[in-house]
Amino acid sequence: MNYKNFSTALFCTVFDVEHIDWGTFDDPFRFIEKNAGIDKVYLETYRAEHFVSADRINEARKFFEKKGISCSGGITFSAKGRTSWDFRSFCYSNQRYVDEMIKVIEYTAALFDEIILDDFYFTNCKCEMCIREKGDTSWDDYRTEKLREMSKLMVKHAKLANKNVRVIIKYPNWYDDYQHTGYNLRDQREIHGYLYTGTETRDSALTQQNLPRYLSYFLMRYIETAMPGKNMGGWFDPFDCSHNLNSYLEQAYLTMFAKSREVTLFCLGAFMRRDFRQFVPLAGFALERVDAFLGKLGNPSGIACYKPFNSEGDNYFLPALGMLGIPLEPTPFFPEDADTVILSESASADADIIDRIKGQLKKRKTVVITSTLAKALHDRGLRDIVDLDFGGTVAIRRIASEMLLCGYKNYADLSSDILVPRVIIRTNDSWPVVAGQGGENGYPLLTETTYAEGKLIVLVVPERYSDMYAYPVFALDSIRCRILGKSRITISAPAGVGIFLYDNNCFIVESFLARTTPVTITVRNTNEDIIDLETGEKVEGRGEGGNRTFTLDLAASTFRAFGFSGGNAGT
Ligand SMILES: [Zn+2]
């Protein structure tokens, strides 16, 4: 291994394996070798209905093995599109494609002991045959069941060709939509036994998707908790990162902060292009930098958020909470032991969710639900816990927080309106801790209600949830304080600063912002100072009531990793 804490892999697509002249590739490849340590390559045998011959595969294999780089297989189950980057999915109700899938997997399994599936292993086909087969069921149900069958068939045929083979299924970054096109984490994780995570967040604002940047970390953890020990790695690419090179570094950092076992760089062909070559030294820099301190970090930890398997809701909102400085540990299993659990609309897929919420509250715990979930559960028994009503959408122009007599302690005007769903609370049944105001009206943004000995928090999700990034620091502090409760390490900062916690009290703060930002870190019950894990530099804090606060200026798009001067954060 080139690095102490993870292995690395480079993905070579069908086009790379096919078109590179392996006999003369020593010179061009030196650029990659010089800049990044590569332990393994995934050699793709099939993509867009194109097979690479065993001869070509073996030439590439010889090239890499001579350098001590191991070789595994890769497959992209996509059909031919109009161009090389255009694609269509397989149609699994058509026997021709099922036969093709079997042929591809048998062919590849005979060549390699390990195969990874690029994340085109879904189906969006709505041909006459699929429409007929689907019948009255939903596309979600039809496709998840179809892909469950296909995965069983695929693994069976792979093992027939090579009994030692493992077929790793890589899950795409679009986690909230898996089930619509057949990705079925609930069933496939056990059929395949080995998972992988797409951490390509790229550019949140400009790309087609709706992915908060913290997602690169969030999804790594979700796939890990879905099958502990079997999330084999994280995979990202340089696409749409050219205008902000730090966004590429960020994908690499977040993948590793989640304790990735392997880091896959996609792909050799892209790195050979003149306009993408700069990403190779960047990748090498990130790998070397994080490797130097990653071993000092314990296991990742954070506030539990529950997203049942194959569920959807609030459209990728959860990782946006990570952008607000709330450390998250997502899981597809209801985290009964957690002191606080965050639930978005996707939790409504759990038929027992009301009983589970009540169960937590009766154990004196905190449950945070989004306004969207509150609305979804309104007629399913939530009224028994808190009586809310829902109106339309309202515009707020001012934000206030923390009640003081009949008003609030803090007020700030916003530079433009924010549209939020109108949640109506019953006076003195719920309390608005953070509120939006417009005209002479006020609308809750975060409310608290007690039930039994527990606390239910309703967090209002703005129509455009990235508008939360414009909330003033005092409002974010109120939100963080209510959700994080007695967490030992917390930050006060504008939105766009993330914190990553580890169970040995080490932590990382990372800026997603385009400007230097002051960040205040508060550590409870300690008299120790914090130490920069990379430089050994001590940051001195100020003591206050058994707590200690540290203030630092975090430069744009940078991170700092810390431990404690005495090796722990106290008791
Ligand atoms: Zn079809």
Coordinates of C-alpha atoms and ligand atoms in Angstrom, one line a residue:
M1 CA 0.0 0.0 0.0
N2 CA 1.2 3.5 -0.8
Y3 CA -0.6 5.0 2.2
K4 CA -0.9 3.8 5.8
N5 CA -4.7 4.3 6.4
F6 CA -6.4 3.4 3.1
S7 CA -5.6 1.8 -0.2
T8 CA -6.1 3.6 -3.6
A9 CA -7.5 2.6 -6.9
L10 CA -7.7 4.1 -10.4
F11 CA -10.6 3.3 -12.6
C12 CA -9.9 2.5 -16.3
T13 CA -12.9 2.6 -18.5
V14 CA -13.5 0.5 -21.6
F15 CA -12.3 3.4 -23.7
D16 CA -9.0 3.6 -21.7
V17 CA -8.4 -0.2 -21.8
E18 CA -9.2 -0.3 -25.5
H19 CA -7.5 2.8 -26.8
I20 CA -4.3 3.2 -24.8
D21 CA -1.2 1.8 -26.4
W22 CA 0.0 -0.2 -23.4
G23 CA 3.3 -0.9 -25.1
T24 CA 4.3 2.8 -25.0
F25 CA 2.3 3.9 -22.0
D26 CA 5.3 3.9 -19.5
D27 CA 6.1 7.5 -20.3
P28 CA 2.6 9.0 -20.1
F29 CA 1.8 7.0 -17.0
R30 CA 4.9 8.4 -15.2
F31 CA 2.9 11.6 -14.6
I32 CA 0.4 9.7 -12.5
E33 CA 3.0 7.6 -10.7
K34 CA 5.0 10.7 -9.8
N35 CA 2.0 12.5 -8.3
A36 CA -0.2 9.9 -6.7
G37 CA 0.3 6.4 -5.2
I38 CA -1.9 3.8 -6.9
D39 CA -2.3 0.4 -5.4
K40 CA -4.9 -1.0 -7.7
V41 CA -6.7 -0.4 -11.0
Y42 CA -10.2 -1.4 -12.0
L43 CA -10.1 -2.5 -15.6
E44 CA -13.5 -2.2 -17.2
T45 CA -14.5 -5.0 -19.5
Y46 CA -17.9 -3.6 -20.6
R47 CA -19.7 -0.3 -21.0
A48 CA -22.4 0.9 -23.5
E49 CA -22.7 -2.6 -25.0
H50 CA -19.0 -2.6 -25.8
F51 CA -16.9 -5.6 -24.7
V52 CA -13.1 -5.3 -24.4
S53 CA -11.3 -8.4 -25.7
A54 CA -9.5 -10.6 -23.2
D55 CA -6.3 -9.8 -25.2
R56 CA -6.6 -6.0 -24.6
I57 CA -7.5 -6.6 -20.9
N58 CA -4.4 -8.8 -20.5
E59 CA -2.1 -6.2 -22.1
A60 CA -3.4 -3.6 -19.7
R61 CA -3.1 -6.1 -16.8
K62 CA 0.5 -6.9 -17.7
F63 CA 1.4 -3.2 -17.8
F64 CA 0.0 -2.6 -14.3
E65 CA 1.1 -5.8 -12.7
K66 CA 4.7 -5.2 -13.8
K67 CA 4.5 -2.0 -11.7
G68 CA 3.2 -3.9 -8.7
I69 CA -0.3 -2.5 -9.2
S70 CA -3.0 -5.1 -8.7
C71 CA -5.9 -5.5 -11.1
S72 CA -9.6 -5.9 -10.5
G73 CA -12.5 -5.8 -13.0
G74 CA -15.1 -3.1 -13.6
I75 CA -18.4 -3.2 -15.4
T76 CA -20.9 -0.5 -16.5
F77 CA -24.2 -2.1 -17.3
S78 CA -25.3 0.6 -19.8
A79 CA -26.7 0.4 -23.3
K80 CA -25.5 2.3 -26.3
G81 CA -26.4 6.0 -26.5
R82 CA -26.0 8.5 -29.2
T83 CA -22.5 9.5 -28.1
S84 CA -19.8 8.0 -25.9
W85 CA -21.0 10.0 -22.9
D86 CA -24.7 9.5 -23.6
F87 CA -26.2 6.4 -22.1
R88 CA -29.3 4.3 -21.8
S89 CA -30.0 1.8 -19.1
F90 CA -30.5 -1.9 -19.6
C91 CA -34.1 -3.1 -19.9
Y92 CA -34.3 -6.1 -17.6
S93 CA -37.8 -7.2 -18.8
N94 CA -36.1 -7.9 -22.1
Q95 CA -34.4 -11.3 -22.1
R96 CA -31.8 -10.0 -24.5
Y97 CA -30.4 -7.7 -21.8
V98 CA -30.7 -10.3 -19.1
D99 CA -28.6 -12.7 -21.3
E100 CA -26.2 -9.9 -22.0
M101 CA -25.8 -9.2 -18.2
I102 CA -25.1 -12.9 -17.6
K103 CA -22.6 -13.0 -20.5
V104 CA -20.8 -9.9 -19.1
I105 CA -20.6 -11.0 -15.6
E106 CA -19.4 -14.5 -16.5
Y107 CA -16.8 -13.1 -18.8
T108 CA -15.5 -10.7 -16.2
A109 CA -15.6 -13.1 -13.3
A110 CA -13.4 -15.5 -15.3
L111 CA -10.8 -12.8 -15.5
F112 CA -10.9 -11.2 -12.0
D113 CA -11.5 -12.2 -8.4
E114 CA -13.0 -8.8 -7.7
I115 CA -15.4 -6.8 -9.8
I116 CA -16.9 -3.4 -9.2
L117 CA -20.2 -2.2 -10.8
D118 CA -20.2 1.4 -11.9
D119 CA -23.4 3.1 -10.8
F120 CA -25.3 2.7 -14.1
Y121 CA -26.7 -0.6 -12.7
F122 CA -30.3 0.8 -12.6
T123 CA -33.1 0.9 -15.0
N124 CA -35.2 3.8 -16.2
C125 CA -36.7 1.8 -19.1
K126 CA -40.4 2.5 -19.7
C127 CA -40.7 0.4 -22.9
E128 CA -44.0 -1.4 -23.8
M129 CA -42.6 -4.6 -22.3
C130 CA -41.7 -2.9 -19.0
I131 CA -45.1 -1.1 -18.9
R132 CA -46.9 -4.4 -19.4
E133 CA -44.8 -6.3 -16.8
K134 CA -45.2 -3.5 -14.2
G135 CA -48.9 -3.7 -14.4
D136 CA -50.7 -2.0 -11.5
T137 CA -47.7 -1.8 -9.1
S138 CA -45.5 1.3 -8.8
W139 CA -42.3 1.7 -10.8
D140 CA -40.4 1.8 -7.5
D141 CA -41.8 -1.6 -6.4
Y142 CA -41.5 -3.1 -9.8
R143 CA -37.9 -2.0 -10.3
T144 CA -36.5 -2.7 -6.9
E145 CA -37.9 -6.2 -7.1
K146 CA -36.6 -6.6 -10.6
L147 CA -33.1 -5.5 -9.6
R148 CA -33.2 -7.8 -6.5
E149 CA -33.8 -10.7 -8.9
M150 CA -31.1 -9.4 -11.3
S151 CA -28.5 -9.1 -8.5
K152 CA -29.2 -12.7 -7.4
L153 CA -28.8 -13.9 -10.9
M154 CA -25.7 -11.8 -11.4
V155 CA -23.9 -13.0 -8.3
K156 CA -25.0 -16.6 -9.0
H157 CA -23.4 -16.6 -12.5
A158 CA -20.3 -14.7 -11.3
K159 CA -19.7 -17.5 -8.7
L160 CA -20.3 -20.2 -11.3
A161 CA -17.5 -18.6 -13.4
N162 CA -15.2 -18.0 -10.4
K163 CA -16.2 -19.3 -7.0
N164 CA -13.8 -16.8 -5.3
V165 CA -15.2 -13.7 -7.0
R166 CA -16.8 -10.7 -5.2
V167 CA -19.1 -8.4 -7.0
I168 CA -19.0 -5.0 -5.4
I169 CA -22.1 -2.8 -5.9
K170 CA -21.3 0.9 -6.0
Y171 CA -24.1 3.2 -4.9
P172 CA -24.6 6.5 -6.6
N173 CA -24.6 9.9 -5.0
W174 CA -28.4 10.3 -5.6
Y175 CA -29.3 8.4 -2.5
D176 CA -32.8 9.9 -2.1
D177 CA -33.9 8.5 -5.5
Y178 CA -32.4 5.0 -5.5
Q179 CA -35.7 3.0 -5.4
H180 CA -37.2 4.9 -8.4
T181 CA -34.8 3.3 -10.8
G182 CA -34.4 0.0 -8.9
Y183 CA -31.4 0.5 -6.6
N184 CA -32.4 -1.6 -3.6
L185 CA -29.9 -1.1 -0.8
R186 CA -32.1 -3.1 1.6
D187 CA -31.9 -6.4 -0.4
Q188 CA -28.8 -5.9 -2.6
R189 CA -26.4 -5.3 0.3
E190 CA -26.9 -8.9 1.4
I191 CA -26.9 -10.4 -2.1
H192 CA -23.7 -8.7 -3.1
G193 CA -22.1 -8.5 0.4
Y194 CA -19.7 -5.7 -0.7
L195 CA -20.8 -2.1 -1.2
Y196 CA -19.1 1.1 -2.5
T197 CA -20.0 4.8 -2.3
G198 CA -20.2 7.5 -4.9
T199 CA -18.9 10.7 -3.3
E200 CA -18.9 12.9 -6.4
T201 CA -20.7 16.0 -5.0
R202 CA -19.0 18.2 -7.7
D203 CA -20.7 21.6 -7.7
S204 CA -23.9 22.1 -5.7
A205 CA -25.1 25.2 -7.4
L206 CA -24.4 24.5 -11.1
T207 CA -24.9 20.8 -11.7
Q208 CA -28.2 19.1 -12.5
Q209 CA -28.5 17.5 -9.1
N210 CA -29.4 18.8 -5.7
L211 CA -26.5 17.6 -3.6
P212 CA -25.2 19.5 -0.5
R213 CA -21.4 19.3 -0.4
Y214 CA -21.4 17.6 2.9
L215 CA -23.1 14.6 1.1
S216 CA -19.7 13.2 0.2
Y217 CA -19.2 12.4 3.9
F218 CA -22.8 11.7 4.8
L219 CA -23.3 9.1 2.1
M220 CA -20.1 7.2 3.0
R221 CA -21.4 6.9 6.5
Y222 CA -24.9 5.9 5.4
I223 CA -23.6 3.0 3.3
E224 CA -21.2 2.0 6.1
T225 CA -24.0 1.8 8.7
A226 CA -26.2 -0.1 6.2
M227 CA -23.6 -2.9 6.3
P228 CA -20.8 -2.2 8.8
G229 CA -17.4 -3.2 7.6
K230 CA -18.6 -3.8 4.0
N231 CA -18.5 -0.3 2.6
M232 CA -15.3 -1.0 0.6
G233 CA -14.5 2.6 -0.4
G234 CA -15.5 5.9 -1.9
W235 CA -15.2 7.1 -5.5
F236 CA -15.2 10.5 -7.0
D237 CA -14.2 12.3 -10.2
P238 CA -13.0 15.7 -11.3
F239 CA -16.0 16.6 -13.4
D240 CA -17.5 20.0 -12.9
C241 CA -14.7 20.8 -10.5
S242 CA -12.6 22.8 -12.9
H243 CA -13.7 26.3 -11.9
N244 CA -13.1 25.5 -8.2
L245 CA -10.2 23.1 -7.8
N246 CA -10.9 23.1 -4.1
S247 CA -14.2 21.3 -4.7
Y248 CA -12.2 18.4 -6.0
L249 CA -10.0 18.4 -2.9
E250 CA -13.1 18.6 -0.8
Q251 CA -14.5 15.4 -2.3
A252 CA -11.2 13.6 -1.5
Y253 CA -11.1 15.0 2.0
L254 CA -14.7 14.1 2.9
T255 CA -14.3 10.6 1.5
M256 CA -11.3 10.1 3.7
F257 CA -12.8 11.9 6.8
A258 CA -15.5 9.1 6.7
K259 CA -12.7 6.6 7.1
S260 CA -12.8 5.1 3.6
R261 CA -11.0 1.8 3.3
E262 CA -10.2 2.5 -0.3
V263 CA -10.2 5.7 -2.4
T264 CA -11.1 5.3 -6.1
L265 CA -10.1 8.0 -8.6
F266 CA -12.2 8.1 -11.7
C267 CA -10.7 7.8 -14.3
L268 CA -7.4 7.2 -16.1
G269 CA -8.7 8.6 -19.5
A270 CA -9.9 11.8 -17.9
F271 CA -6.5 12.3 -16.1
M272 CA -4.7 11.9 -19.4
R273 CA -6.6 14.8 -21.0
R274 CA -4.7 18.1 -21.0
D275 CA -7.5 20.0 -19.2
F276 CA -7.9 17.4 -16.4
R277 CA -4.3 16.6 -15.7
Q278 CA -4.1 19.2 -12.9
F279 CA -6.4 17.0 -10.8
V280 CA -3.7 14.2 -10.5
P281 CA -1.3 16.2 -8.3
L282 CA -4.3 17.5 -6.4
A283 CA -5.4 14.0 -5.6
G284 CA -1.9 13.0 -4.6
F285 CA -1.6 16.0 -2.3
A286 CA -5.0 15.2 -0.6
L287 CA -4.2 11.5 -0.2
E288 CA -0.8 12.2 1.4
R289 CA -2.0 15.1 3.5
V290 CA -4.9 13.2 5.1
D291 CA -3.0 10.0 5.4
A292 CA -0.5 11.7 7.7
F293 CA -3.1 12.3 10.5
L294 CA -6.1 10.0 9.7
G295 CA -4.7 7.3 12.0
K296 CA -5.0 9.6 14.9
L297 CA -8.8 9.9 14.5
G298 CA -11.1 7.4 16.2
N299 CA -14.4 6.2 14.7
P300 CA -16.7 8.8 13.1
S301 CA -19.6 9.9 15.3
G302 CA -22.4 12.4 15.1
I303 CA -26.1 13.0 15.7
A304 CA -28.1 10.0 14.4
C305 CA -30.4 10.5 11.5
Y306 CA -32.7 7.8 10.4
K307 CA -33.4 7.2 6.8
P308 CA -35.2 3.9 6.2
F309 CA -34.0 1.7 3.3
N310 CA -35.5 2.7 -0.1
S311 CA -37.2 5.7 1.3
E312 CA -37.3 9.3 0.0
G313 CA -38.3 12.7 1.3
D314 CA -37.2 16.3 1.8
N315 CA -35.1 15.9 -1.3
Y316 CA -31.5 15.6 -0.1
F317 CA -32.1 17.9 2.8
L318 CA -30.3 15.9 5.5
P319 CA -26.7 16.6 4.4
A320 CA -27.6 20.3 4.3
L321 CA -27.7 20.1 8.1
G322 CA -24.0 19.1 7.9
M323 CA -23.4 22.3 6.1
L324 CA -24.8 24.1 9.2
G325 CA -22.2 22.6 11.4
I326 CA -24.3 19.7 12.7
P327 CA -22.2 16.5 12.7
L328 CA -24.4 13.6 11.3
E329 CA -24.3 9.8 11.5
P330 CA -27.0 8.6 9.1
T331 CA -28.4 5.1 9.4
P332 CA -31.1 3.0 7.7
F333 CA -31.9 1.4 11.1
F334 CA -33.9 3.2 13.7
P335 CA -31.2 4.3 16.3
E336 CA -33.1 3.6 19.6
D337 CA -29.9 4.1 21.7
A338 CA -29.2 7.6 20.4
D339 CA -29.9 10.5 22.7
T340 CA -31.1 12.5 19.8
V341 CA -32.4 11.4 16.4
I342 CA -33.1 13.5 13.4
L343 CA -36.0 12.5 11.1
S344 CA -36.7 13.9 7.7
E345 CA -39.8 13.2 5.6
S346 CA -38.2 9.9 4.5
A347 CA -38.9 8.5 8.0
S348 CA -42.6 8.5 7.1
A349 CA -41.8 5.3 5.1
D350 CA -41.6 3.5 8.5
A351 CA -45.1 2.3 9.4
D352 CA -44.2 2.4 13.1
I353 CA -42.6 5.8 13.1
I354 CA -45.1 7.4 15.5
D355 CA -44.6 4.7 18.1
R356 CA -40.9 4.9 17.7
I357 CA -41.0 8.7 18.3
K358 CA -43.1 8.2 21.4
G359 CA -40.8 5.5 22.6
Q360 CA -37.8 7.9 22.4
L361 CA -39.6 10.7 24.1
K362 CA -40.7 8.5 26.9
K363 CA -37.1 7.6 27.4
R364 CA -36.3 11.3 28.0
K365 CA -34.7 11.6 24.6
T366 CA -34.9 14.3 21.9
V367 CA -36.5 13.8 18.5
V368 CA -36.0 16.3 15.7
I369 CA -38.5 16.2 12.9
T370 CA -38.6 18.3 9.8
S371 CA -41.8 20.4 9.0
T372 CA -42.3 18.2 6.0
L373 CA -42.4 15.0 8.1
A374 CA -44.7 16.8 10.6
K375 CA -47.1 17.4 7.8
A376 CA -46.8 13.9 6.5
L377 CA -47.5 12.4 10.0
H378 CA -50.2 14.9 10.9
D379 CA -53.0 12.5 10.3
R380 CA -51.0 9.4 11.3
G381 CA -51.0 10.2 15.1
L382 CA -48.5 13.1 15.4
R383 CA -51.3 15.3 16.9
D384 CA -51.2 13.0 19.9
I385 CA -47.7 14.4 20.5
V386 CA -48.0 17.9 19.3
D387 CA -50.9 19.8 17.8
L388 CA -49.8 21.6 14.6
D389 CA -51.5 23.0 11.6
F390 CA -50.2 23.8 8.2
G391 CA -50.9 26.8 5.9
G392 CA -49.4 27.7 2.6
T393 CA -46.0 29.3 1.9
V394 CA -45.0 32.6 3.5
A395 CA -42.2 35.1 2.9
I396 CA -40.0 36.1 5.9
R397 CA -37.7 39.1 6.0
R398 CA -36.4 39.0 9.6
I399 CA -35.2 36.2 11.8
A400 CA -35.4 36.2 15.6
S401 CA -34.3 33.7 18.2
E402 CA -34.4 32.8 21.9
M403 CA -37.5 34.0 23.7
L404 CA -37.1 37.0 26.1
L405 CA -40.3 38.0 27.9
C406 CA -42.8 38.2 25.0
G407 CA -40.2 39.0 22.3
Y408 CA -36.8 37.5 21.4
K409 CA -33.2 38.2 22.4
N410 CA -31.9 38.4 18.9
Y411 CA -33.1 39.9 15.7
A412 CA -31.6 40.3 12.2
D413 CA -33.0 41.5 8.9
L414 CA -32.5 39.3 5.9
S415 CA -31.2 40.8 2.6
S416 CA -34.0 39.2 0.7
D417 CA -37.2 37.2 1.4
I418 CA -37.0 33.6 2.3
L419 CA -40.0 31.4 1.5
V420 CA -41.0 29.0 4.2
P421 CA -43.9 26.6 4.8
R422 CA -46.3 28.0 7.3
V423 CA -46.4 25.9 10.5
I424 CA -49.1 27.0 13.0
I425 CA -48.4 26.1 16.6
R426 CA -50.8 26.2 19.6
T427 CA -49.8 29.0 22.0
N428 CA -48.1 27.6 25.1
D429 CA -48.3 24.1 23.8
S430 CA -45.2 24.6 21.6
W431 CA -42.5 27.3 21.8
P432 CA -40.9 29.0 18.9
V433 CA -37.2 29.1 19.7
V434 CA -36.3 30.5 16.2
A435 CA -38.8 32.4 14.2
G436 CA -39.1 34.2 10.9
Q437 CA -41.0 37.5 10.7
G438 CA -42.6 39.4 7.9
G439 CA -44.9 42.4 8.0
E440 CA -46.5 42.1 11.4
N441 CA -46.6 38.3 11.5
G442 CA -44.3 35.7 12.9
Y443 CA -43.7 32.1 11.8
P444 CA -41.9 29.4 13.6
L445 CA -38.6 28.1 12.2
L446 CA -37.8 25.8 15.1
T447 CA -40.2 24.9 17.8
E448 CA -39.9 22.8 21.0
T449 CA -42.6 20.7 22.7
T450 CA -42.3 18.4 25.6
Y451 CA -43.9 15.0 25.7
A452 CA -43.5 12.7 28.7
E453 CA -39.9 13.6 29.7
G454 CA -38.7 14.0 26.2
K455 CA -38.4 16.9 23.8
L456 CA -39.8 17.1 20.3
I457 CA -38.2 19.7 18.0
V458 CA -39.8 20.7 14.7
L459 CA -37.4 22.2 12.3
V460 CA -39.0 24.1 9.4
V461 CA -37.4 23.4 6.0
P462 CA -37.5 26.5 3.8
E463 CA -38.9 26.1 0.2
R464 CA -35.3 26.4 -0.9
Y465 CA -33.4 24.7 1.8
S466 CA -30.1 26.3 0.9
D467 CA -31.8 29.6 2.2
M468 CA -30.9 28.3 5.6
Y469 CA -27.3 29.1 4.8
A470 CA -28.4 32.8 5.0
Y471 CA -29.6 32.5 8.5
P472 CA -27.7 34.7 11.0
V473 CA -25.2 33.0 13.2
F474 CA -27.3 33.5 16.3
A475 CA -30.2 31.6 14.7
L476 CA -27.8 28.8 13.6
D477 CA -26.4 28.7 17.2
S478 CA -30.0 28.3 18.5
I479 CA -30.6 25.5 16.0
R480 CA -27.3 23.8 16.7
C481 CA -27.7 24.1 20.5
R482 CA -31.2 22.5 20.4
I483 CA -30.2 19.7 18.1
L484 CA -26.8 19.0 19.6
G485 CA -27.9 19.1 23.3
K486 CA -25.0 18.2 25.5
S487 CA -22.5 17.3 22.7
R488 CA -19.0 17.9 24.0
I489 CA -17.6 19.7 21.0
T490 CA -19.7 22.3 19.1
I491 CA -19.0 25.2 16.8
S492 CA -20.4 28.7 16.4
A493 CA -20.0 29.9 12.8
P494 CA -21.9 31.0 9.7
A495 CA -23.4 28.2 7.6
G496 CA -20.9 26.6 5.4
V497 CA -18.6 25.3 8.2
G498 CA -18.8 21.6 8.9
I499 CA -17.6 19.7 11.9
F500 CA -16.6 16.0 11.9
L501 CA -16.4 14.2 15.2
Y502 CA -14.5 11.1 16.2
D503 CA -15.1 8.9 19.3
N504 CA -11.6 9.6 20.7
N505 CA -12.4 13.3 20.9
C506 CA -10.5 14.3 17.8
F507 CA -12.4 16.5 15.4
I508 CA -12.1 18.4 12.1
V509 CA -13.6 21.7 11.1
E510 CA -13.9 22.4 7.4
S511 CA -14.9 25.5 5.6
F512 CA -17.1 25.2 2.5
L513 CA -17.1 29.0 2.2
A514 CA -15.4 31.3 -0.3
R515 CA -14.0 33.6 2.3
T516 CA -12.1 33.4 5.6
T517 CA -14.5 32.8 8.5
P518 CA -14.1 33.2 12.3
V519 CA -15.1 29.9 14.0
T520 CA -15.6 29.5 17.7
I521 CA -15.2 26.0 19.0
T522 CA -16.7 25.2 22.4
V523 CA -15.6 22.1 24.4
R524 CA -17.5 21.1 27.5
N525 CA -15.9 19.9 30.8
T526 CA -12.3 20.4 29.9
N527 CA -9.3 22.5 30.9
E528 CA -7.2 21.2 28.0
D529 CA -6.1 23.1 25.0
I530 CA -6.5 21.8 21.4
I531 CA -3.6 20.7 19.3
D532 CA -3.5 20.9 15.5
L533 CA -3.0 17.2 14.5
E534 CA -0.9 18.2 11.4
T535 CA 1.4 20.7 12.8
G536 CA 1.4 20.0 16.6
E537 CA 0.6 23.7 17.1
K538 CA -1.3 24.4 20.3
V539 CA -4.4 26.6 20.1
E540 CA -5.0 28.2 23.5
G541 CA -8.6 28.5 24.7
R542 CA -10.4 30.6 27.3
G543 CA -12.0 28.9 30.2
E544 CA -15.6 29.5 31.2
G545 CA -17.6 27.5 33.7
G546 CA -15.7 24.3 33.1
N547 CA -16.0 24.8 29.3
R548 CA -13.3 26.0 27.0
T549 CA -13.7 28.1 23.9
F550 CA -11.2 28.4 21.0
T551 CA -11.5 31.0 18.3
L552 CA -9.8 30.7 14.9
D553 CA -10.0 32.1 11.5
L554 CA -10.6 29.4 9.0
A555 CA -9.5 30.3 5.5
A556 CA -11.8 29.6 2.5
S557 CA -12.1 26.0 1.5
T558 CA -9.7 24.7 4.2
F559 CA -9.9 22.4 7.1
R560 CA -8.1 21.9 10.4
A561 CA -7.9 18.7 12.4
F562 CA -7.5 18.8 16.2
G563 CA -6.9 16.6 19.2
F564 CA -6.4 17.6 22.8
S565 CA -3.2 18.6 24.6
G566 CA -3.7 15.9 27.3
G567 CA -4.8 13.4 24.7
N568 CA -8.5 13.6 25.6
A569 CA -11.2 16.2 26.2
G570 CA -11.8 15.5 29.9
T571 CA -14.7 13.6 31.3
Ligands
ZN1 ZN -38.1 -2.0 -20.9

